[in-house]
PDB file of C-alpha atoms in Angstrom:
ATOM      1  CA  UNK A  12       0.000   0.000   0.000  1.00  0.00           C
ATOM      2  CA  UNK A  13       1.505   3.326  -1.003  1.00  0.00           C
ATOM      3  CA  UNK A  14      -1.023   5.830   0.285  1.00  0.00           C
ATOM      4  CA  UNK A  15      -1.664   8.241   1.825  1.00  0.00           C
ATOM      5  CA  UNK A  16       0.696  10.198  -0.372  1.00  0.00           C
ATOM      6  CA  UNK A  17       0.145  13.257   1.775  1.00  0.00           C
ATOM      7  CA  UNK A  18      -0.805  13.487   5.411  1.00  0.00           C
ATOM      8  CA  UNK A  19      -0.784  16.319   7.880  1.00  0.00           C
ATOM      9  CA  UNK A  20      -1.751  16.645  11.524  1.00  0.00           C
ATOM     10  CA  UNK A  21      -2.682  19.616  13.666  1.00  0.00           C
ATOM     11  CA  UNK A  22      -1.534  19.660  17.256  1.00  0.00           C
ATOM     12  CA  UNK A  23      -2.490  21.826  20.185  1.00  0.00           C
ATOM     13  CA  UNK A  24       0.121  23.624  22.274  1.00  0.00           C
ATOM     14  CA  UNK A  25       0.633  20.454  24.360  1.00  0.00           C
ATOM     15  CA  UNK A  26       1.403  18.323  21.304  1.00  0.00           C
ATOM     16  CA  UNK A  27      -1.933  16.495  21.244  1.00  0.00           C
ATOM     17  CA  UNK A  28      -3.356  15.725  17.797  1.00  0.00           C
ATOM     18  CA  UNK A  29      -6.568  17.714  17.303  1.00  0.00           C
ATOM     19  CA  UNK A  30      -7.006  17.241  13.550  1.00  0.00           C
ATOM     20  CA  UNK A  31      -5.643  15.498  10.491  1.00  0.00           C
ATOM     21  CA  UNK A  32      -5.937  15.155   6.740  1.00  0.00           C
ATOM     22  CA  UNK A  33      -5.062  12.134   4.596  1.00  0.00           C
ATOM     23  CA  UNK A  34      -4.758  12.378   0.819  1.00  0.00           C
ATOM     24  CA  UNK A  35      -3.430  10.223  -1.989  1.00  0.00           C
ATOM     25  CA  UNK A  36      -2.797  10.160  -5.684  1.00  0.00           C
ATOM     26  CA  UNK A  37      -5.172   7.903  -7.614  1.00  0.00           C
ATOM     27  CA  UNK A  38      -2.778   5.218  -8.818  1.00  0.00           C
ATOM     28  CA  UNK A  39      -5.086   3.606 -11.360  1.00  0.00           C
ATOM     29  CA  UNK A  40      -6.104   6.818 -13.169  1.00  0.00           C
ATOM     30  CA  UNK A  41      -4.110   5.930 -16.307  1.00  0.00           C
ATOM     31  CA  UNK A  42      -5.735   2.491 -16.470  1.00  0.00           C
ATOM     32  CA  UNK A  43      -9.152   4.176 -16.374  1.00  0.00           C
ATOM     33  CA  UNK A  44      -8.145   6.702 -19.068  1.00  0.00           C
ATOM     34  CA  UNK A  45      -8.377   9.515 -16.513  1.00  0.00           C
ATOM     35  CA  UNK A  46      -5.896  12.331 -16.026  1.00  0.00           C
ATOM     36  CA  UNK A  47      -3.622  12.108 -12.982  1.00  0.00           C
ATOM     37  CA  UNK A  48      -5.471  13.347  -9.922  1.00  0.00           C
ATOM     38  CA  UNK A  49      -5.449  13.279  -6.168  1.00  0.00           C
ATOM     39  CA  UNK A  50      -8.111  12.405  -3.639  1.00  0.00           C
ATOM     40  CA  UNK A  51      -8.690  13.557  -0.064  1.00  0.00           C
ATOM     41  CA  UNK A  52      -9.565  10.343   1.748  1.00  0.00           C
ATOM     42  CA  UNK A  53     -10.197  11.765   5.204  1.00  0.00           C
ATOM     43  CA  UNK A  54     -10.170  15.005   7.143  1.00  0.00           C
ATOM     44  CA  UNK A  55     -11.225  15.388  10.749  1.00  0.00           C
ATOM     45  CA  UNK A  56     -11.020  17.946  13.533  1.00  0.00           C
ATOM     46  CA  UNK A  57     -11.701  17.265  17.202  1.00  0.00           C
ATOM     47  CA  UNK A  58     -15.162  18.619  18.065  1.00  0.00           C
ATOM     48  CA  UNK A  59     -13.856  21.123  20.628  1.00  0.00           C
ATOM     49  CA  UNK A  60     -11.539  22.610  17.944  1.00  0.00           C
ATOM     50  CA  UNK A  61     -14.169  23.048  15.227  1.00  0.00           C
ATOM     51  CA  UNK A  62     -15.308  26.440  13.922  1.00  0.00           C
ATOM     52  CA  UNK A  63     -11.812  27.826  14.511  1.00  0.00           C
ATOM     53  CA  UNK A  64     -10.627  27.523  10.905  1.00  0.00           C
ATOM     54  CA  UNK A  65      -8.516  24.457  11.626  1.00  0.00           C
ATOM     55  CA  UNK A  66     -10.000  22.323   8.829  1.00  0.00           C
ATOM     56  CA  UNK A  67      -9.286  25.142   6.403  1.00  0.00           C
ATOM     57  CA  UNK A  68      -5.729  25.431   7.662  1.00  0.00           C
ATOM     58  CA  UNK A  69      -5.255  21.683   7.244  1.00  0.00           C
ATOM     59  CA  UNK A  70      -6.321  22.097   3.616  1.00  0.00           C
ATOM     60  CA  UNK A  71      -4.054  25.068   3.049  1.00  0.00           C
ATOM     61  CA  UNK A  72      -0.316  25.467   2.880  1.00  0.00           C
ATOM     62  CA  UNK A  73       1.384  28.832   2.808  1.00  0.00           C
ATOM     63  CA  UNK A  74       3.451  29.574  -0.304  1.00  0.00           C
ATOM     64  CA  UNK A  75       6.096  30.867   2.038  1.00  0.00           C
ATOM     65  CA  UNK A  76       7.046  29.090   5.212  1.00  0.00           C
ATOM     66  CA  UNK A  77       5.614  31.340   7.868  1.00  0.00           C
ATOM     67  CA  UNK A  78       3.396  30.747  10.814  1.00  0.00           C
ATOM     68  CA  UNK A  79       1.189  33.817  10.627  1.00  0.00           C
ATOM     69  CA  UNK A  80      -2.550  33.297  10.502  1.00  0.00           C
ATOM     70  CA  UNK A  81      -3.891  36.759   9.719  1.00  0.00           C
ATOM     71  CA  UNK A  82      -6.644  36.981   7.104  1.00  0.00           C
ATOM     72  CA  UNK A  83      -4.460  38.496   4.370  1.00  0.00           C
ATOM     73  CA  UNK A  84      -1.880  35.721   4.675  1.00  0.00           C
ATOM     74  CA  UNK A  85      -4.552  33.020   4.660  1.00  0.00           C
ATOM     75  CA  UNK A  86      -6.052  34.592   1.521  1.00  0.00           C
ATOM     76  CA  UNK A  87      -2.650  34.248  -0.156  1.00  0.00           C
ATOM     77  CA  UNK A  88      -2.329  30.571   0.732  1.00  0.00           C
ATOM     78  CA  UNK A  89      -2.856  27.744  -1.723  1.00  0.00           C
ATOM     79  CA  UNK A  90      -4.681  24.504  -1.248  1.00  0.00           C
ATOM     80  CA  UNK A  91      -2.531  21.999   0.644  1.00  0.00           C
ATOM     81  CA  UNK A  92      -2.423  19.277  -1.989  1.00  0.00           C
ATOM     82  CA  UNK A  93      -2.295  21.758  -4.858  1.00  0.00           C
ATOM     83  CA  UNK A  94       1.399  22.447  -4.437  1.00  0.00           C
ATOM     84  CA  UNK A  95       2.440  18.818  -3.988  1.00  0.00           C
ATOM     85  CA  UNK A  96      -0.093  17.181  -6.282  1.00  0.00           C
ATOM     86  CA  UNK A  97       0.218  19.667  -9.123  1.00  0.00           C
ATOM     87  CA  UNK A  98       3.970  20.197  -8.948  1.00  0.00           C
ATOM     88  CA  UNK A  99       5.317  16.832  -7.837  1.00  0.00           C
ATOM     89  CA  UNK A 100       2.646  14.451  -9.092  1.00  0.00           C
ATOM     90  CA  UNK A 101       1.345  16.538 -12.054  1.00  0.00           C
ATOM     91  CA  UNK A 102      -2.281  16.156 -10.906  1.00  0.00           C
ATOM     92  CA  UNK A 103      -4.937  17.989 -12.899  1.00  0.00           C
ATOM     93  CA  UNK A 104      -7.470  18.019 -10.071  1.00  0.00           C
ATOM     94  CA  UNK A 105      -8.151  16.755  -6.577  1.00  0.00           C
ATOM     95  CA  UNK A 106     -11.384  15.117  -5.514  1.00  0.00           C
ATOM     96  CA  UNK A 107     -13.214  14.273  -2.320  1.00  0.00           C
ATOM     97  CA  UNK A 108     -16.541  12.889  -1.145  1.00  0.00           C
ATOM     98  CA  UNK A 109     -18.777  14.546   1.409  1.00  0.00           C
ATOM     99  CA  UNK A 110     -22.094  13.542   2.929  1.00  0.00           C
ATOM    100  CA  UNK A 111     -25.011  15.381   1.317  1.00  0.00           C
ATOM    101  CA  UNK A 112     -26.186  16.301   4.823  1.00  0.00           C
ATOM    102  CA  UNK A 113     -22.847  17.841   5.923  1.00  0.00           C
ATOM    103  CA  UNK A 114     -23.604  21.499   5.221  1.00  0.00           C
ATOM    104  CA  UNK A 115     -20.597  22.819   7.123  1.00  0.00           C
ATOM    105  CA  UNK A 116     -18.121  20.718   5.132  1.00  0.00           C
ATOM    106  CA  UNK A 117     -19.863  21.471   1.827  1.00  0.00           C
ATOM    107  CA  UNK A 118     -19.609  25.188   2.611  1.00  0.00           C
ATOM    108  CA  UNK A 119     -15.899  24.878   3.405  1.00  0.00           C
ATOM    109  CA  UNK A 120     -15.104  22.922   0.269  1.00  0.00           C
ATOM    110  CA  UNK A 121     -17.324  24.849  -2.163  1.00  0.00           C
ATOM    111  CA  UNK A 122     -17.473  28.390  -0.827  1.00  0.00           C
ATOM    112  CA  UNK A 123     -14.067  28.735   0.831  1.00  0.00           C
ATOM    113  CA  UNK A 124     -11.793  26.413  -1.128  1.00  0.00           C
ATOM    114  CA  UNK A 125     -13.421  26.488  -4.579  1.00  0.00           C
ATOM    115  CA  UNK A 126     -14.466  22.859  -5.044  1.00  0.00           C
ATOM    116  CA  UNK A 127     -17.334  22.144  -7.417  1.00  0.00           C
ATOM    117  CA  UNK A 128     -19.888  19.343  -7.258  1.00  0.00           C
ATOM    118  CA  UNK A 129     -19.003  16.837  -9.958  1.00  0.00           C
ATOM    119  CA  UNK A 130     -21.754  14.321  -9.249  1.00  0.00           C
ATOM    120  CA  UNK A 131     -23.643  12.324  -6.644  1.00  0.00           C
ATOM    121  CA  UNK A 132     -22.636   8.850  -5.509  1.00  0.00           C
ATOM    122  CA  UNK A 133     -25.792   7.060  -4.377  1.00  0.00           C
ATOM    123  CA  UNK A 134     -25.572   5.176  -1.076  1.00  0.00           C
ATOM    124  CA  UNK A 135     -21.836   5.882  -0.812  1.00  0.00           C
ATOM    125  CA  UNK A 136     -21.725   5.618   2.976  1.00  0.00           C
ATOM    126  CA  UNK A 137     -22.354   2.462   5.016  1.00  0.00           C
ATOM    127  CA  UNK A 138     -25.566   3.925   6.441  1.00  0.00           C
ATOM    128  CA  UNK A 139     -26.925   4.439   2.900  1.00  0.00           C
ATOM    129  CA  UNK A 140     -26.459   8.212   2.711  1.00  0.00           C
ATOM    130  CA  UNK A 141     -25.484   9.680  -0.656  1.00  0.00           C
ATOM    131  CA  UNK A 142     -22.202  11.533  -1.149  1.00  0.00           C
ATOM    132  CA  UNK A 143     -21.437  14.577  -3.235  1.00  0.00           C
ATOM    133  CA  UNK A 144     -18.381  13.930  -5.390  1.00  0.00           C
ATOM    134  CA  UNK A 145     -16.484  17.221  -5.478  1.00  0.00           C
ATOM    135  CA  UNK A 146     -13.448  18.388  -7.464  1.00  0.00           C
ATOM    136  CA  UNK A 147     -10.986  21.241  -7.419  1.00  0.00           C
ATOM    137  CA  UNK A 148      -9.098  21.967 -10.627  1.00  0.00           C
ATOM    138  CA  UNK A 149      -5.333  22.331 -10.196  1.00  0.00           C
ATOM    139  CA  UNK A 150      -4.707  23.531 -13.733  1.00  0.00           C
ATOM    140  CA  UNK A 151      -3.224  26.987 -14.142  1.00  0.00           C
ATOM    141  CA  UNK A 152      -5.660  29.321 -15.878  1.00  0.00           C
TER     142      UNK A 152
END
């Protein structure tokens, strides 16, 4: 098993993990006649650390290595996998799945990070709930 290709954790000031993201490159894309692309397999933030922008920060990586978190710097940041997936792995887009009922996550992905709904995967989750299949283009415009 070669994935996750990319993984990041967020820690509190005592070194405890309070969030993480796992992502991978789709290894069989060429076999399916698809362009190279990445996929976010999991992202989670401890409940007591939600609504603090931590999920967004896990998805973002500053172009410059600095630790500031003011709004202007965050606005200048790029999507976390964009730099690695587009530059290193030559990915054209990154995808993820999200529960149709998860309004907070849909808002983060669509409104904040620029993902678009690509389709619906019926009964994707074990409990039978549908998933929105979302994508973010990594191509330079």
